[in-house]
Short mmCIF file of C-alpha atoms in Angstrom, two decimals:
data_model
loop_
_atom_site.label_atom_id
_atom_site.label_comp_id
_atom_site.label_asym_id
_atom_site.label_seq_id
_atom_site.Cartn_x
_atom_site.Cartn_y
_atom_site.Cartn_z
CA GLY A 909 142.09 120.80 164.47
CA GLN A 910 142.66 119.35 161.04
CA PRO A 911 145.96 119.21 159.40
CA VAL A 912 146.27 121.73 156.36
CA PHE A 913 147.99 120.99 153.44
CA MET A 914 148.74 122.45 150.06
CA LEU A 915 150.09 121.59 146.60
CA GLY A 916 153.19 123.81 146.01
CA ASP A 917 153.71 127.15 147.15
CA ILE A 918 150.67 129.43 148.03
CA VAL A 919 152.13 132.28 145.73
CA HIS A 920 155.30 132.78 143.89
CA ASN A 921 157.10 134.09 146.70
CA GLU A 922 159.73 133.04 149.57
CA GLU A 923 158.51 135.49 152.61
CA VAL A 924 154.47 135.00 152.24
CA VAL A 925 155.59 131.27 151.69
CA ARG A 926 157.43 131.34 154.93
CA GLN A 927 154.47 133.10 156.67
CA VAL A 928 151.89 130.04 155.62
CA GLU A 929 154.63 127.55 156.46
CA LYS A 930 154.81 129.49 159.91
CA ALA A 931 150.94 129.41 160.48
CA GLY A 932 151.12 125.49 160.23
CA ILE A 933 150.11 124.89 156.77
CA ARG A 934 152.32 122.02 154.89
CA LYS A 935 153.35 121.79 151.45
CA ILE A 936 153.25 118.45 149.63
CA HIS A 937 153.91 117.51 146.15
CA ARG A 938 151.38 114.68 145.22
CA LEU A 939 148.11 113.80 146.88
CA GLY A 940 148.17 111.05 149.05
CA ALA A 941 145.71 109.53 151.81
CA GLY A 942 143.56 112.60 152.55
CA ALA A 943 141.07 111.65 155.44
CA GLY A 944 140.69 114.23 158.21
CA ARG A 945 143.00 116.17 156.15
CA ILE A 946 142.20 119.99 154.47
CA LEU A 947 143.66 120.58 151.23
CA LEU A 948 144.42 124.41 150.12
CA ILE A 949 143.99 125.27 146.47
CA ARG A 950 146.50 127.88 146.00
CA ALA A 951 146.09 131.58 144.38
CA HIS A 952 147.05 130.53 140.64
CA GLY A 953 144.25 127.49 140.81
CA CYS A 954 144.24 123.74 139.54
CA SER A 955 143.22 121.56 137.04
CA ASN A 956 139.57 119.87 137.67
CA LYS A 957 141.44 116.71 137.44
CA ILE A 958 143.47 117.54 140.57
CA LEU A 959 140.28 118.68 142.40
CA ARG A 960 138.41 115.55 141.71
CA ARG A 961 141.36 113.29 142.66
CA ALA A 962 141.68 115.40 146.23
CA LYS A 963 138.21 114.81 147.04
CA LYS A 964 138.41 110.96 146.13
CA CYS A 965 141.77 110.87 148.40
CA GLY A 966 139.08 111.94 151.10
CA TYR A 967 140.71 115.87 151.25
CA THR A 968 138.13 118.77 152.67
CA VAL A 969 139.26 121.24 150.19
CA ILE A 970 139.58 124.79 150.66
CA ASP A 971 139.55 126.66 147.03
CA ALA A 972 142.01 130.11 147.79
CA THR A 973 141.95 130.43 143.75
CA CYS A 974 141.99 133.89 143.22
CA PRO A 975 139.19 135.45 142.16
CA MET A 976 140.62 137.00 138.68
CA VAL A 977 141.74 133.56 138.04
CA LYS A 978 138.59 132.25 138.66
CA ASP A 979 137.06 134.28 136.04
CA ILE A 980 139.43 133.01 133.41
CA HIS A 981 138.53 129.42 134.36
CA LYS A 982 134.69 130.38 133.56
CA ILE A 983 135.29 132.15 130.57
CA ALA A 984 137.54 129.55 129.01
CA LYS A 985 134.66 127.11 129.73
CA ASP A 986 132.01 129.20 128.30
CA LEU A 987 134.18 129.51 125.00
CA GLU A 988 134.47 125.84 125.10
CA GLU A 989 130.74 125.17 125.59
CA ASN A 990 129.86 127.58 122.61
CA GLY A 991 132.26 125.71 119.90
CA TYR A 992 135.52 127.74 120.17
CA ARG A 993 138.80 126.28 120.24
CA VAL A 994 140.72 127.67 123.42
CA ILE A 995 143.92 129.41 123.28
CA VAL A 996 145.81 130.13 126.11
CA ILE A 997 148.55 133.35 126.04
CA GLY A 998 150.55 132.13 128.89
CA ASP A 999 153.87 130.75 130.20
CA LYS A 1000 153.34 126.89 129.78
CA LEU A 1001 154.64 125.80 132.80
CA HIS A 1002 153.14 127.97 135.07
CA ASP A 1003 150.64 126.86 137.53
CA GLU A 1004 147.95 129.16 136.57
CA VAL A 1005 148.28 128.10 132.92
CA GLN A 1006 147.80 124.88 133.81
CA GLY A 1007 145.08 125.09 135.76
CA ILE A 1008 143.14 127.32 133.14
CA ALA A 1009 143.85 124.15 130.47
CA GLY A 1010 142.77 121.81 133.24
CA GLN A 1011 138.85 123.12 133.09
CA LEU A 1012 138.75 122.08 129.59
CA LYS A 1013 137.52 118.85 127.96
CA THR A 1014 139.56 119.61 124.70
CA LYS A 1015 143.25 120.26 124.79
CA ALA A 1016 144.04 123.98 124.98
CA ILE A 1017 146.79 125.29 122.63
CA VAL A 1018 149.21 127.14 125.28
CA ILE A 1019 151.14 130.18 123.34
CA ASP A 1020 154.35 131.59 125.20
CA ASP A 1021 156.04 133.77 122.82
CA LEU A 1022 155.21 134.88 119.25
CA LYS A 1023 157.98 132.73 117.78
CA ASN A 1024 155.99 129.70 119.10
CA ILE A 1025 153.02 130.26 117.39
CA PRO A 1026 151.98 126.43 115.96
CA LEU A 1027 150.93 128.22 112.38
CA LYS A 1028 149.81 125.01 111.26
CA LYS A 1029 147.67 123.86 113.96
CA ILE A 1030 146.00 127.20 114.15
CA LYS A 1031 145.43 127.40 110.83
CA ALA A 1032 143.22 124.41 110.93
CA ILE A 1033 140.77 126.27 113.42
CA ARG A 1034 137.52 127.77 112.39
CA LYS A 1035 137.13 130.11 115.47
CA ALA A 1036 138.90 130.44 118.51
CA GLY A 1037 138.59 132.01 121.83
CA VAL A 1038 141.52 133.74 123.68
CA VAL A 1039 142.43 134.21 127.28
CA VAL A 1040 145.47 135.39 128.70
CA GLN A 1041 147.72 134.42 131.83
CA SER A 1042 146.57 137.17 134.43
CA THR A 1043 150.03 138.33 135.08
CA GLN A 1044 151.42 138.54 131.17
CA ASN A 1045 152.51 141.15 129.48
CA LEU A 1046 150.04 143.08 127.25
CA ASP A 1047 152.02 144.23 124.48
CA LYS A 1048 153.18 140.88 123.78
CA ALA A 1049 149.48 139.16 124.17
CA LEU A 1050 148.22 141.65 121.80
CA LYS A 1051 151.12 140.86 119.03
CA ILE A 1052 150.14 136.85 119.31
CA VAL A 1053 146.32 138.19 119.04
CA ASN A 1054 147.22 139.75 115.93
CA VAL A 1055 149.12 137.02 114.29
CA LEU A 1056 145.90 134.60 115.26
CA ARG A 1057 143.30 137.03 113.69
CA GLU A 1058 145.86 136.86 110.36
CA ASN A 1059 145.49 133.04 110.37
CA ILE A 1060 141.93 132.01 111.83
CA ARG A 1061 138.74 133.44 110.39
CA GLU A 1062 137.36 133.85 113.98
CA VAL A 1063 138.93 135.17 116.99
CA GLU A 1064 136.86 135.93 120.13
CA PHE A 1065 139.87 137.55 122.74
CA HIS A 1066 139.19 138.39 126.16
CA ASN A 1067 141.96 140.11 127.95
CA THR A 1068 141.95 138.72 131.00
CA ILE A 1069 145.05 140.59 132.29
CA CYS A 1070 144.32 141.66 135.61
CA ASN A 1071 143.82 145.30 136.60
CA PRO A 1072 146.77 145.65 139.14
CA THR A 1073 149.40 144.19 136.57
CA ARG A 1074 147.57 146.11 133.92
CA ILE A 1075 148.38 149.24 136.18
CA LYS A 1076 151.93 148.07 136.99
CA GLN A 1077 152.64 147.48 133.01
CA ALA A 1078 151.49 150.99 132.07
CA GLU A 1079 153.89 152.49 135.20
CA ILE A 1080 156.83 150.70 134.30
CA LYS A 1081 156.91 152.18 130.76
CA SER A 1082 157.10 155.51 132.30
CA MET A 1083 159.11 155.13 135.88
CA PRO A 1084 162.31 154.06 134.45
CA LEU A 1085 162.65 156.93 132.21
CA GLU A 1086 161.45 159.41 135.01
CA ASN A 1087 163.80 158.03 138.16
CA ASP A 1088 167.46 157.26 138.10
CA VAL A 1089 167.13 154.14 139.82
CA MET A 1090 164.66 151.41 139.86
CA ILE A 1091 164.30 148.64 142.47
CA ILE A 1092 162.02 146.02 141.14
CA ILE A 1093 160.78 143.90 144.41
CA GLY A 1094 159.73 140.34 144.24
CA SER A 1095 160.67 137.00 144.15
CA LYS A 1096 163.01 135.46 141.43
CA ALA A 1097 160.22 132.57 140.88
CA SER A 1098 157.77 135.33 139.98
CA ALA A 1099 156.98 135.48 136.40
CA ASN A 1100 155.31 138.60 136.68
CA THR A 1101 158.16 140.38 138.93
CA ARG A 1102 160.70 138.77 135.80
CA ARG A 1103 158.31 140.68 133.19
CA LEU A 1104 158.43 144.01 134.91
CA TYR A 1105 162.16 143.73 135.34
CA GLU A 1106 162.92 143.32 131.89
CA ILE A 1107 160.57 146.29 130.92
CA SER A 1108 162.55 148.62 132.97
CA ARG A 1109 165.84 147.13 132.34
CA SER A 1110 165.37 147.87 128.52
CA LEU A 1111 164.47 151.68 129.70
CA ASN A 1112 167.07 151.93 132.17
CA LYS A 1113 169.75 150.33 132.54
CA LYS A 1114 170.16 150.92 136.11
CA SER A 1115 167.26 148.56 137.21
CA TYR A 1116 167.68 146.30 140.20
CA TRP A 1117 165.56 143.00 140.84
CA VAL A 1118 165.70 142.43 144.61
CA ASN A 1119 163.68 140.01 147.01
CA SER A 1120 164.11 142.08 150.24
CA GLU A 1121 165.52 145.24 151.59
CA LYS A 1122 168.70 143.33 152.58
CA GLU A 1123 169.49 142.94 148.76
CA ILE A 1124 169.60 146.85 148.07
CA LYS A 1125 173.34 148.20 147.64
CA LYS A 1126 174.40 151.71 148.53
CA THR A 1127 176.18 152.16 145.27
CA TRP A 1128 173.15 151.74 143.76
CA LEU A 1129 171.83 155.03 145.05
CA SER A 1130 174.91 157.04 145.64
CA LYS A 1131 174.63 159.19 142.58
CA SER A 1132 170.91 159.15 142.16
CA LYS A 1133 168.43 161.97 143.07
CA ASN A 1134 165.16 159.56 142.63
CA ALA A 1135 164.66 156.25 142.81
CA GLY A 1136 161.22 154.50 141.53
CA ILE A 1137 160.00 151.32 143.04
CA THR A 1138 157.29 148.35 141.82
CA ALA A 1139 156.73 145.18 143.02
CA GLY A 1140 155.74 141.76 141.78
CA ALA A 1141 151.89 140.75 142.15
CA SER A 1142 152.56 138.38 145.07
CA THR A 1143 155.34 140.90 146.76
CA PRO A 1144 153.67 141.45 150.35
CA GLU A 1145 153.22 144.86 151.32
CA SER A 1146 155.54 144.64 154.27
CA THR A 1147 158.30 143.70 152.01
CA ILE A 1148 157.47 146.87 149.79
CA ARG A 1149 157.58 148.91 153.32
CA GLU A 1150 160.84 147.91 154.27
CA VAL A 1151 162.30 148.36 150.83
CA ILE A 1152 160.89 152.01 150.91
CA GLU A 1153 162.33 152.54 154.31
CA ARG A 1154 165.78 151.05 153.52
CA ILE A 1155 166.21 153.17 150.42
CA ARG A 1156 165.05 156.33 152.24
CA THR A 1157 167.81 155.35 155.31
CA THR A 1158 170.46 154.79 152.80
CA LYS A 1159 169.80 158.26 151.01
CA ASN A 1160 169.47 160.09 153.72
CA PRO A 1161 171.55 158.36 156.81
#
């Protein structure tokens, strides 16, 4: 069949990336001649500019953008068409955020933190439409929205954080208090896993971030009665099962 390529990693998880490469899908960093080649659009999505360029280069495009991210694209475009200045709350360099911003005709304002709100710029906006990167921290996003509402006459806020992320963020507020040890599973390249780890660590110092079961240390579990486990959005089920099994055998050899 035709060779399959993708721009960057399909998700931010090394194990998934390995499986994808094993299946013969090759990672590229820039678009070249694409005749007779398939380009896979990753879960995080991409900008319209990249999509147009891929088609112009001759690639057959297969869009594997997460449906929830697709919804954010549509909301952002609708807001722009209705005269709102679009503000994206998220990590500026994250592929998903760049993909959302890349749907628009006018430049989106991207805000990654409360302390980085461009007050002068937002005070000049009459009406703003706000969307959020799907794996952002809800508490942080709401604090940013409050500041926007204080400075912009009309703010239409769409909470576009995806359901699995909301559930995990709700759990991570109680789990570290209910367990002696917390194990957070996910790639060090995963922004949402980092957020889960940071929240957990702020509530329980015995919070450990692992990429696989190989990184679990006996000493973490030796004096603990119970362990709580959570994982980032792109962590494979197989990795989670392996970690659970390792914890069981370490605690009950």
